[in-house]
Structure formats: C-alpha cells, structure tokens
Amino acid sequence: MADRARDPEALEREIERTRLELARTIDELADRVNPRNVAHRGAERLKEEAAQVVQAARSIVRSDGEDDDGGPGQLDKRLVLAGVGAAVTVTALVLWRRRRRRR
C-alpha cells in the first residue's frame, strides 16, 4: 500500500502554524503566572469586593425614607452608634486578652 505522501510545503506550513500557536499559548501562560499580573488581578478583585461590601453596608445603614429636601435618607444614628459601640467592645476585648496572655 502506498502511503499518501504529503506535500512538503503543506507540511512546512502546518509545522509553522503549530509553532506559532504553541508560542502564543506559552506567552499567554507566562502572562497569566507573572507575579505582577497575579497581584494586579488580586487587587482588582479585592477592590470590587470592597465596593460591594460598602454598597451593602450603605444600604443597611441608610434609612428607607427621604429627607425633607427629597434627597436620599440620612444615616440612621442608632445604627451608627451601635456599630461604633461594637467596634469599641471588640477592640477592648482584644486588648484585654492580649494583656491577660502576657501575664
């Protein structure tokens, strides 16, 4: 049986095309694992998540009604005070535990 002989020029074109695809893939992988790019992607993801948390917190803290001016609702002072009180309490507990461990 005779093997189908491939045209040498067609074979060279296929090899060149495969080589270019392989080089492109290697470049993409190198770019993907570059520490600077990984850090940048992580920072962008963190910024997006922080913005979502801030927006969620604002929607919780803001009152549902509007001002007398017809603008957005003001901060609910009770919630702000509760948040400040919780932060102070947690900070005091952390400091108390650290001091207690040192003894």
Coordinates of N, CA and C in Angstrom, one line a residue:
M1 N 0.8 -1.2 0.0 CA 0.0 0.0 0.0 C 0.9 1.2 0.0
A2 N 0.5 2.1 -0.8 CA 1.2 3.4 -0.9 C 0.7 4.4 0.2
D3 N 1.6 4.9 0.9 CA 1.3 6.0 1.9 C 1.0 7.3 1.1
R4 N 0.0 8.0 1.5 CA -0.2 9.3 0.9 C 0.9 10.2 1.2
A5 N 1.7 10.6 0.3 CA 2.8 11.5 0.5 C 2.2 12.9 0.6
R6 N 2.6 13.5 1.7 CA 2.1 14.9 1.9 C 3.1 15.9 1.2
D7 N 2.5 16.9 0.7 CA 3.3 17.9 0.1 C 4.2 18.6 1.1
P8 N 5.5 18.6 0.8 CA 6.5 19.2 1.8 C 6.2 20.6 2.1
E9 N 5.7 21.4 1.2 CA 5.4 22.8 1.5 C 4.2 22.9 2.4
A10 N 3.2 22.0 2.2 CA 2.0 22.0 3.1 C 2.4 21.6 4.5
L11 N 3.3 20.6 4.6 CA 3.8 20.1 5.9 C 4.5 21.2 6.6
E12 N 5.3 22.0 5.9 CA 6.1 23.1 6.5 C 5.1 24.2 7.0
R13 N 4.1 24.5 6.2 CA 3.1 25.5 6.7 C 2.4 25.0 7.9
E14 N 2.0 23.7 8.0 CA 1.4 23.2 9.2 C 2.3 23.2 10.4
I15 N 3.6 22.9 10.2 CA 4.5 23.0 11.3 C 4.7 24.4 11.8
E16 N 4.8 25.4 10.8 CA 4.9 26.8 11.2 C 3.7 27.3 11.9
R17 N 2.5 26.9 11.5 CA 1.2 27.3 12.1 C 1.2 26.7 13.6
T18 N 1.6 25.4 13.7 CA 1.6 24.8 15.0 C 2.6 25.5 16.0
R19 N 3.7 25.8 15.4 CA 4.8 26.5 16.2 C 4.3 27.9 16.7
L20 N 3.6 28.6 15.8 CA 3.0 29.9 16.2 C 2.0 29.8 17.3
E21 N 1.1 28.8 17.1 CA 0.1 28.5 18.1 C 0.7 28.2 19.5
L22 N 1.7 27.4 19.4 CA 2.4 27.0 20.7 C 3.1 28.2 21.3
A23 N 3.7 29.0 20.5 CA 4.4 30.2 21.0 C 3.3 31.2 21.7
R24 N 2.2 31.3 21.0 CA 1.1 32.2 21.6 C 0.6 31.6 22.9
T25 N 0.4 30.3 23.0 CA 0.0 29.6 24.2 C 1.0 29.8 25.3
I26 N 2.3 29.7 25.0 CA 3.3 29.9 26.0 C 3.3 31.3 26.5
D27 N 3.2 32.3 25.6 CA 3.1 33.7 26.0 C 1.9 34.0 26.9
E28 N 0.8 33.4 26.6 CA -0.4 33.6 27.4 C -0.2 33.0 28.8
L29 N 0.4 31.8 28.9 CA 0.7 31.2 30.2 C 1.7 32.0 31.0
A30 N 2.7 32.5 30.4 CA 3.7 33.3 31.1 C 3.1 34.6 31.6
D31 N 2.2 35.2 30.8 CA 1.5 36.4 31.2 C 0.5 36.1 32.4
R32 N -0.1 34.9 32.4 CA -1.1 34.6 33.4 C -0.4 34.3 34.8
V33 N 0.8 33.8 34.8 CA 1.5 33.5 36.0 C 2.5 34.5 36.5
N34 N 2.6 35.6 35.7 CA 3.5 36.7 36.1 C 3.1 37.2 37.4
P35 N 4.0 37.3 38.4 CA 3.6 37.8 39.8 C 3.0 39.1 39.8
R36 N 3.4 40.1 38.9 CA 2.9 41.4 38.9 C 1.4 41.3 38.4
N37 N 1.2 40.5 37.4 CA -0.2 40.4 36.9 C -1.1 39.7 37.9
V38 N -0.6 38.7 38.5 CA -1.4 38.0 39.6 C -1.8 38.9 40.7
A39 N -0.8 39.7 41.1 CA -1.1 40.7 42.2 C -2.1 41.8 41.7
H40 N -2.0 42.2 40.5 CA -2.9 43.2 39.9 C -4.3 42.6 39.9
R41 N -4.5 41.4 39.4 CA -5.8 40.8 39.4 C -6.4 40.6 40.8
G42 N -5.5 40.2 41.7 CA -6.0 40.1 43.1 C -6.4 41.4 43.7
A43 N -5.7 42.5 43.4 CA -6.0 43.8 43.9 C -7.3 44.3 43.3
E44 N -7.5 44.0 42.0 CA -8.8 44.4 41.3 C -10.0 43.7 41.9
R45 N -9.8 42.4 42.2 CA -10.9 41.6 42.7 C -11.2 42.1 44.1
L46 N -10.2 42.4 44.9 CA -10.4 43.0 46.3 C -11.1 44.3 46.2
K47 N -10.8 45.2 45.3 CA -11.4 46.4 45.2 C -12.9 46.3 44.8
E48 N -13.2 45.3 43.9 CA -14.6 45.1 43.5 C -15.4 44.5 44.7
E49 N -14.8 43.6 45.5 CA -15.5 43.1 46.6 C -15.7 44.1 47.7
A50 N -14.7 45.0 47.9 CA -14.8 46.0 48.9 C -15.9 47.0 48.5
A51 N -16.0 47.3 47.2 CA -17.1 48.2 46.8 C -18.4 47.6 47.0
Q52 N -18.6 46.3 46.8 CA -19.8 45.6 47.0 C -20.2 45.7 48.5
V53 N -19.2 45.4 49.4 CA -19.4 45.5 50.8 C -19.9 46.8 51.3
V54 N -19.2 47.9 50.8 CA -19.5 49.2 51.1 C -20.9 49.6 50.7
Q55 N -21.3 49.2 49.5 CA -22.6 49.5 49.0 C -23.7 48.7 49.8
A56 N -23.4 47.5 50.2 CA -24.3 46.7 51.0 C -24.5 47.4 52.4
A57 N -23.3 47.8 53.0 CA -23.4 48.5 54.3 C -24.2 49.8 54.2
R58 N -24.0 50.5 53.1 CA -24.7 51.8 53.0 C -26.2 51.5 52.9
S59 N -26.6 50.5 52.2 CA -28.0 50.3 52.0 C -28.6 49.8 53.4
I60 N -27.8 49.2 54.2 CA -28.3 48.7 55.5 C -28.4 49.9 56.5
V61 N -27.4 50.8 56.4 CA -27.3 51.9 57.4 C -28.2 53.0 57.0
R62 N -28.4 53.3 55.8 CA -29.3 54.4 55.4 C -30.8 54.0 55.7
S63 N -31.5 55.1 56.1 CA -32.9 54.8 56.4 C -33.7 54.7 55.1
D64 N -34.8 54.1 55.1 CA -35.6 53.9 53.9 C -36.2 55.2 53.4
G65 N -36.6 56.1 54.2 CA -37.2 57.3 53.8 C -36.3 58.3 53.1
E66 N -36.9 59.5 52.8 CA -36.1 60.5 52.2 C -36.1 61.7 53.2
D67 N -35.2 62.6 53.0 CA -35.1 63.8 53.8 C -36.3 64.7 53.5
D68 N -36.3 65.8 54.2 CA -37.3 66.9 53.9 C -37.0 67.5 52.6
D69 N -35.7 67.5 52.2 CA -35.3 68.0 50.9 C -35.7 67.1 49.7
G70 N -36.1 65.9 50.0 CA -36.4 65.0 48.9 C -35.2 64.2 48.5
G71 N -34.1 64.4 49.2 CA -32.8 63.7 48.9 C -32.8 62.3 49.5
P72 N -31.7 61.6 49.3 CA -31.7 60.2 49.9 C -31.7 60.3 51.4
G73 N -32.1 59.2 52.1 CA -32.2 59.1 53.5 C -30.9 59.4 54.2
Q74 N -31.0 59.9 55.4 CA -29.8 60.2 56.2 C -29.4 58.9 56.9
L75 N -28.2 58.9 57.5 CA -27.7 57.8 58.2 C -28.6 57.6 59.5
D76 N -28.9 56.4 59.7 CA -29.7 56.1 60.9 C -28.7 56.2 62.1
K77 N -28.8 57.2 63.0 CA -27.8 57.4 64.0 C -27.7 56.2 65.0
R78 N -28.8 55.5 65.2 CA -28.8 54.4 66.1 C -27.9 53.3 65.6
L79 N -28.0 53.1 64.3 CA -27.1 52.0 63.7 C -25.7 52.4 63.7
V80 N -25.4 53.7 63.5 CA -24.0 54.2 63.6 C -23.5 54.0 65.0
L81 N -24.3 54.4 66.0 CA -23.8 54.3 67.4 C -23.7 52.8 67.7
A82 N -24.5 51.9 67.3 CA -24.4 50.5 67.5 C -23.1 50.0 66.9
G83 N -22.8 50.4 65.7 CA -21.6 50.0 65.1 C -20.3 50.4 65.8
V84 N -20.4 51.7 66.2 CA -19.2 52.3 67.0 C -19.1 51.5 68.3
G85 N -20.2 51.3 69.0 CA -20.2 50.5 70.2 C -19.6 49.1 70.0
A86 N -20.0 48.4 69.0 CA -19.5 47.1 68.7 C -18.0 47.1 68.4
A87 N -17.5 48.1 67.7 CA -16.1 48.2 67.4 C -15.3 48.5 68.6
V88 N -15.8 49.4 69.5 CA -15.1 49.7 70.8 C -15.1 48.4 71.6
T89 N -16.2 47.7 71.7 CA -16.2 46.5 72.5 C -15.2 45.4 72.0
V90 N -15.2 45.2 70.7 CA -14.3 44.2 70.2 C -12.9 44.6 70.4
T91 N -12.6 45.9 70.2 CA -11.2 46.4 70.5 C -10.8 46.2 71.9
A92 N -11.7 46.5 72.8 CA -11.4 46.4 74.3 C -11.2 44.9 74.6
L93 N -12.0 44.0 74.1 CA -11.8 42.6 74.3 C -10.5 42.1 73.8
V94 N -10.1 42.5 72.6 CA -8.8 42.1 72.0 C -7.6 42.6 72.9
L95 N -7.7 43.8 73.3 CA -6.6 44.4 74.2 C -6.6 43.7 75.5
W96 N -7.8 43.4 76.1 CA -7.8 42.7 77.4 C -7.2 41.3 77.3
R97 N -7.5 40.6 76.2 CA -7.0 39.2 76.1 C -5.5 39.3 75.8
R98 N -5.0 40.2 75.1 CA -3.5 40.3 74.9 C -2.8 40.6 76.2
R99 N -3.4 41.5 77.0 CA -2.8 41.9 78.3 C -2.8 40.7 79.2
R100 N -3.9 39.9 79.2 CA -4.0 38.8 80.0 C -3.0 37.6 79.7
R101 N -2.7 37.5 78.4 CA -1.8 36.4 77.9 C -0.4 36.8 78.3
R102 N 0.0 38.0 78.4 CA 1.3 38.4 78.7 C 1.7 38.2 80.2
R103 N 0.7 38.1 81.0 CA 1.0 37.9 82.4 C 1.4 36.5 82.7

